[in-house]
Amino acid sequence: MKKIDIVKEWLNFSKKDFSSAKFLLNMHPAPFEIICYHCQQAAEKVLKAYLIYHDVEPLRTHDLRILCKTCSTIDSDFDEISNLCSNLTVYGVQPRYPFEIEIKENDVLKAINDAEHIINFIFEKIGYKR
């Protein structure tokens, strides 16, 4: 498989995670933990796609801060999204288990906005159309 095809697979999976997060907002009650988890996953996948695009094997981690820091060694513009990555990192593991984290509606909306910003940022860097 060509590198660009691998990158596209990661980007497409990211789009599915993000679409799922937005879709789940319509549930009543909305599953806040699951929405935030999908936002984190969408951001994780685009960060890994960016690294693969630049011939860097991504670390096997859910920590977006580490992935973003690795991306910033390629392009210092990634410093612009480091806080967004930090915000979403907490949702990579904790929300998958009961009683681990309390998430409110404003947290969910922020997670969606943060993920969307990261996704758009990286899609632009790669030159990939959504």
PDB file of C-alpha atoms in Angstrom:
ATOM      1  CA  MET A   1       0.000   0.000   0.000  1.00  0.00           C
ATOM      2  CA  LYS A   2       1.314   3.455  -0.895  1.00  0.00           C
ATOM      3  CA  LYS A   3       2.042   5.945   1.858  1.00  0.00           C
ATOM      4  CA  ILE A   4      -0.631   8.363   0.591  1.00  0.00           C
ATOM      5  CA  ASP A   5      -3.243   5.595   0.774  1.00  0.00           C
ATOM      6  CA  ILE A   6      -2.261   4.872   4.367  1.00  0.00           C
ATOM      7  CA  VAL A   7      -2.528   8.588   5.193  1.00  0.00           C
ATOM      8  CA  LYS A   8      -5.973   8.754   3.576  1.00  0.00           C
ATOM      9  CA  GLU A   9      -7.124   5.746   5.627  1.00  0.00           C
ATOM     10  CA  TRP A  10      -6.117   7.530   8.841  1.00  0.00           C
ATOM     11  CA  LEU A  11      -7.822  10.738   7.696  1.00  0.00           C
ATOM     12  CA  ASN A  12     -11.003   8.880   6.747  1.00  0.00           C
ATOM     13  CA  PHE A  13     -11.112   7.144  10.123  1.00  0.00           C
ATOM     14  CA  SER A  14     -10.702  10.531  11.767  1.00  0.00           C
ATOM     15  CA  LYS A  15     -13.652  11.870   9.784  1.00  0.00           C
ATOM     16  CA  LYS A  16     -15.765   8.888  10.924  1.00  0.00           C
ATOM     17  CA  ASP A  17     -14.894   9.502  14.580  1.00  0.00           C
ATOM     18  CA  PHE A  18     -15.718  13.187  14.267  1.00  0.00           C
ATOM     19  CA  SER A  19     -18.972  12.534  12.389  1.00  0.00           C
ATOM     20  CA  SER A  20     -19.949  10.041  15.088  1.00  0.00           C
ATOM     21  CA  ALA A  21     -19.283  12.602  17.818  1.00  0.00           C
ATOM     22  CA  LYS A  22     -21.502  15.185  16.125  1.00  0.00           C
ATOM     23  CA  PHE A  23     -24.227  12.611  15.432  1.00  0.00           C
ATOM     24  CA  LEU A  24     -24.299  11.512  19.076  1.00  0.00           C
ATOM     25  CA  LEU A  25     -25.045  15.099  20.138  1.00  0.00           C
ATOM     26  CA  ASN A  26     -28.614  14.475  18.912  1.00  0.00           C
ATOM     27  CA  MET A  27     -29.251  11.665  21.391  1.00  0.00           C
ATOM     28  CA  HIS A  28     -31.325  12.413  24.481  1.00  0.00           C
ATOM     29  CA  PRO A  29     -29.598  12.246  26.803  1.00  0.00           C
ATOM     30  CA  ALA A  30     -26.416  12.772  24.820  1.00  0.00           C
ATOM     31  CA  PRO A  31     -23.574  10.414  25.831  1.00  0.00           C
ATOM     32  CA  PHE A  32     -21.071  13.142  26.738  1.00  0.00           C
ATOM     33  CA  GLU A  33     -18.242  10.740  27.570  1.00  0.00           C
ATOM     34  CA  ILE A  34     -18.529   8.905  24.261  1.00  0.00           C
ATOM     35  CA  ILE A  35     -18.745  12.145  22.276  1.00  0.00           C
ATOM     36  CA  CYS A  36     -15.580  13.467  23.910  1.00  0.00           C
ATOM     37  CA  TYR A  37     -13.847  10.136  23.349  1.00  0.00           C
ATOM     38  CA  HIS A  38     -14.639  10.288  19.619  1.00  0.00           C
ATOM     39  CA  CYS A  39     -13.335  13.869  19.487  1.00  0.00           C
ATOM     40  CA  GLN A  40     -10.057  12.742  21.047  1.00  0.00           C
ATOM     41  CA  GLN A  41      -9.861   9.809  18.650  1.00  0.00           C
ATOM     42  CA  ALA A  42     -10.489  12.037  15.620  1.00  0.00           C
ATOM     43  CA  ALA A  43      -7.662  14.352  16.670  1.00  0.00           C
ATOM     44  CA  GLU A  44      -5.344  11.436  17.433  1.00  0.00           C
ATOM     45  CA  LYS A  45      -5.865   9.947  13.986  1.00  0.00           C
ATOM     46  CA  VAL A  46      -5.167  13.177  12.086  1.00  0.00           C
ATOM     47  CA  LEU A  47      -2.011  13.766  14.108  1.00  0.00           C
ATOM     48  CA  LYS A  48      -0.834  10.258  13.282  1.00  0.00           C
ATOM     49  CA  ALA A  49      -1.778  10.777   9.613  1.00  0.00           C
ATOM     50  CA  TYR A  50       0.381  13.903   9.552  1.00  0.00           C
ATOM     51  CA  LEU A  51       3.336  12.021  10.987  1.00  0.00           C
ATOM     52  CA  ILE A  52       2.949   9.175   8.493  1.00  0.00           C
ATOM     53  CA  TYR A  53       2.683  11.751   5.702  1.00  0.00           C
ATOM     54  CA  HIS A  54       6.111  12.989   6.812  1.00  0.00           C
ATOM     55  CA  ASP A  55       7.622   9.485   7.081  1.00  0.00           C
ATOM     56  CA  VAL A  56       7.567   9.429  10.877  1.00  0.00           C
ATOM     57  CA  GLU A  57       6.274   6.293  12.572  1.00  0.00           C
ATOM     58  CA  PRO A  58       3.721   7.550  15.125  1.00  0.00           C
ATOM     59  CA  LEU A  59       4.116   6.464  18.706  1.00  0.00           C
ATOM     60  CA  ARG A  60       1.513   4.065  20.027  1.00  0.00           C
ATOM     61  CA  THR A  61      -0.027   6.535  22.436  1.00  0.00           C
ATOM     62  CA  HIS A  62      -3.328   8.252  23.067  1.00  0.00           C
ATOM     63  CA  ASP A  63      -1.525  11.306  24.449  1.00  0.00           C
ATOM     64  CA  LEU A  64      -2.197  14.075  21.942  1.00  0.00           C
ATOM     65  CA  ARG A  65       0.356  16.310  23.648  1.00  0.00           C
ATOM     66  CA  ILE A  66       3.144  13.886  22.753  1.00  0.00           C
ATOM     67  CA  LEU A  67       1.877  13.465  19.190  1.00  0.00           C
ATOM     68  CA  CYS A  68       1.555  17.232  18.719  1.00  0.00           C
ATOM     69  CA  LYS A  69       5.056  17.789  20.107  1.00  0.00           C
ATOM     70  CA  THR A  70       6.391  15.244  17.609  1.00  0.00           C
ATOM     71  CA  CYS A  71       4.539  17.047  14.797  1.00  0.00           C
ATOM     72  CA  SER A  72       6.032  20.357  15.939  1.00  0.00           C
ATOM     73  CA  THR A  73       9.522  18.983  15.267  1.00  0.00           C
ATOM     74  CA  ILE A  74       8.442  18.912  11.609  1.00  0.00           C
ATOM     75  CA  ASP A  75       6.484  22.191  11.624  1.00  0.00           C
ATOM     76  CA  SER A  76       6.581  24.693  14.482  1.00  0.00           C
ATOM     77  CA  ASP A  77       3.055  25.866  13.543  1.00  0.00           C
ATOM     78  CA  PHE A  78       1.827  22.888  15.586  1.00  0.00           C
ATOM     79  CA  ASP A  79       2.552  24.959  18.684  1.00  0.00           C
ATOM     80  CA  GLU A  80      -0.698  26.786  17.752  1.00  0.00           C
ATOM     81  CA  ILE A  81      -2.775  23.679  18.489  1.00  0.00           C
ATOM     82  CA  SER A  82      -0.821  22.277  21.436  1.00  0.00           C
ATOM     83  CA  ASN A  83      -3.343  23.588  23.996  1.00  0.00           C
ATOM     84  CA  LEU A  84      -6.226  22.066  22.032  1.00  0.00           C
ATOM     85  CA  CYS A  85      -4.397  18.731  21.998  1.00  0.00           C
ATOM     86  CA  SER A  86      -3.804  19.015  25.718  1.00  0.00           C
ATOM     87  CA  ASN A  87      -7.521  19.695  26.303  1.00  0.00           C
ATOM     88  CA  LEU A  88      -8.576  16.563  24.407  1.00  0.00           C
ATOM     89  CA  THR A  89      -5.935  14.165  25.764  1.00  0.00           C
ATOM     90  CA  VAL A  90      -7.902  13.483  28.950  1.00  0.00           C
ATOM     91  CA  TYR A  91     -10.747  11.991  26.892  1.00  0.00           C
ATOM     92  CA  GLY A  92      -8.577   9.275  25.345  1.00  0.00           C
ATOM     93  CA  VAL A  93      -8.832   6.837  28.226  1.00  0.00           C
ATOM     94  CA  GLN A  94     -10.804   8.104  31.215  1.00  0.00           C
ATOM     95  CA  PRO A  95     -14.286   8.397  29.651  1.00  0.00           C
ATOM     96  CA  ARG A  96     -14.257   4.746  28.656  1.00  0.00           C
ATOM     97  CA  TYR A  97     -14.833   3.690  32.249  1.00  0.00           C
ATOM     98  CA  PRO A  98     -17.642   4.661  34.652  1.00  0.00           C
ATOM     99  CA  PHE A  99     -16.987   7.195  37.401  1.00  0.00           C
ATOM    100  CA  GLU A 100     -13.624   8.301  36.005  1.00  0.00           C
ATOM    101  CA  ILE A 101     -14.474  11.806  34.845  1.00  0.00           C
ATOM    102  CA  GLU A 102     -17.432  14.177  35.026  1.00  0.00           C
ATOM    103  CA  ILE A 103     -18.200  15.827  31.699  1.00  0.00           C
ATOM    104  CA  LYS A 104     -20.677  18.650  31.264  1.00  0.00           C
ATOM    105  CA  GLU A 105     -22.351  19.978  28.110  1.00  0.00           C
ATOM    106  CA  ASN A 106     -19.929  22.900  27.767  1.00  0.00           C
ATOM    107  CA  ASP A 107     -17.019  20.389  27.916  1.00  0.00           C
ATOM    108  CA  VAL A 108     -18.595  18.492  25.026  1.00  0.00           C
ATOM    109  CA  LEU A 109     -19.041  21.589  22.890  1.00  0.00           C
ATOM    110  CA  LYS A 110     -15.440  22.612  23.586  1.00  0.00           C
ATOM    111  CA  ALA A 111     -14.212  19.116  22.677  1.00  0.00           C
ATOM    112  CA  ILE A 112     -16.061  19.275  19.362  1.00  0.00           C
ATOM    113  CA  ASN A 113     -14.649  22.725  18.599  1.00  0.00           C
ATOM    114  CA  ASP A 114     -11.125  21.707  19.593  1.00  0.00           C
ATOM    115  CA  ALA A 115     -11.255  18.536  17.500  1.00  0.00           C
ATOM    116  CA  GLU A 116     -12.644  20.388  14.499  1.00  0.00           C
ATOM    117  CA  HIS A 117      -9.893  22.992  14.722  1.00  0.00           C
ATOM    118  CA  ILE A 118      -7.177  20.313  14.908  1.00  0.00           C
ATOM    119  CA  ILE A 119      -8.706  18.382  12.012  1.00  0.00           C
ATOM    120  CA  ASN A 120      -8.997  21.476   9.805  1.00  0.00           C
ATOM    121  CA  PHE A 121      -5.468  22.570  10.724  1.00  0.00           C
ATOM    122  CA  ILE A 122      -3.955  19.236   9.721  1.00  0.00           C
ATOM    123  CA  PHE A 123      -6.099  18.750   6.628  1.00  0.00           C
ATOM    124  CA  GLU A 124      -4.821  22.131   5.454  1.00  0.00           C
ATOM    125  CA  LYS A 125      -1.212  21.194   6.260  1.00  0.00           C
ATOM    126  CA  ILE A 126      -1.526  17.991   4.243  1.00  0.00           C
ATOM    127  CA  GLY A 127      -3.580  19.628   1.499  1.00  0.00           C
ATOM    128  CA  TYR A 128      -6.437  17.166   1.914  1.00  0.00           C
ATOM    129  CA  LYS A 129      -9.983  18.185   1.027  1.00  0.00           C
ATOM    130  CA  ARG A 130     -12.723  17.269   3.495  1.00  0.00           C
TER     131      ARG A 130
END
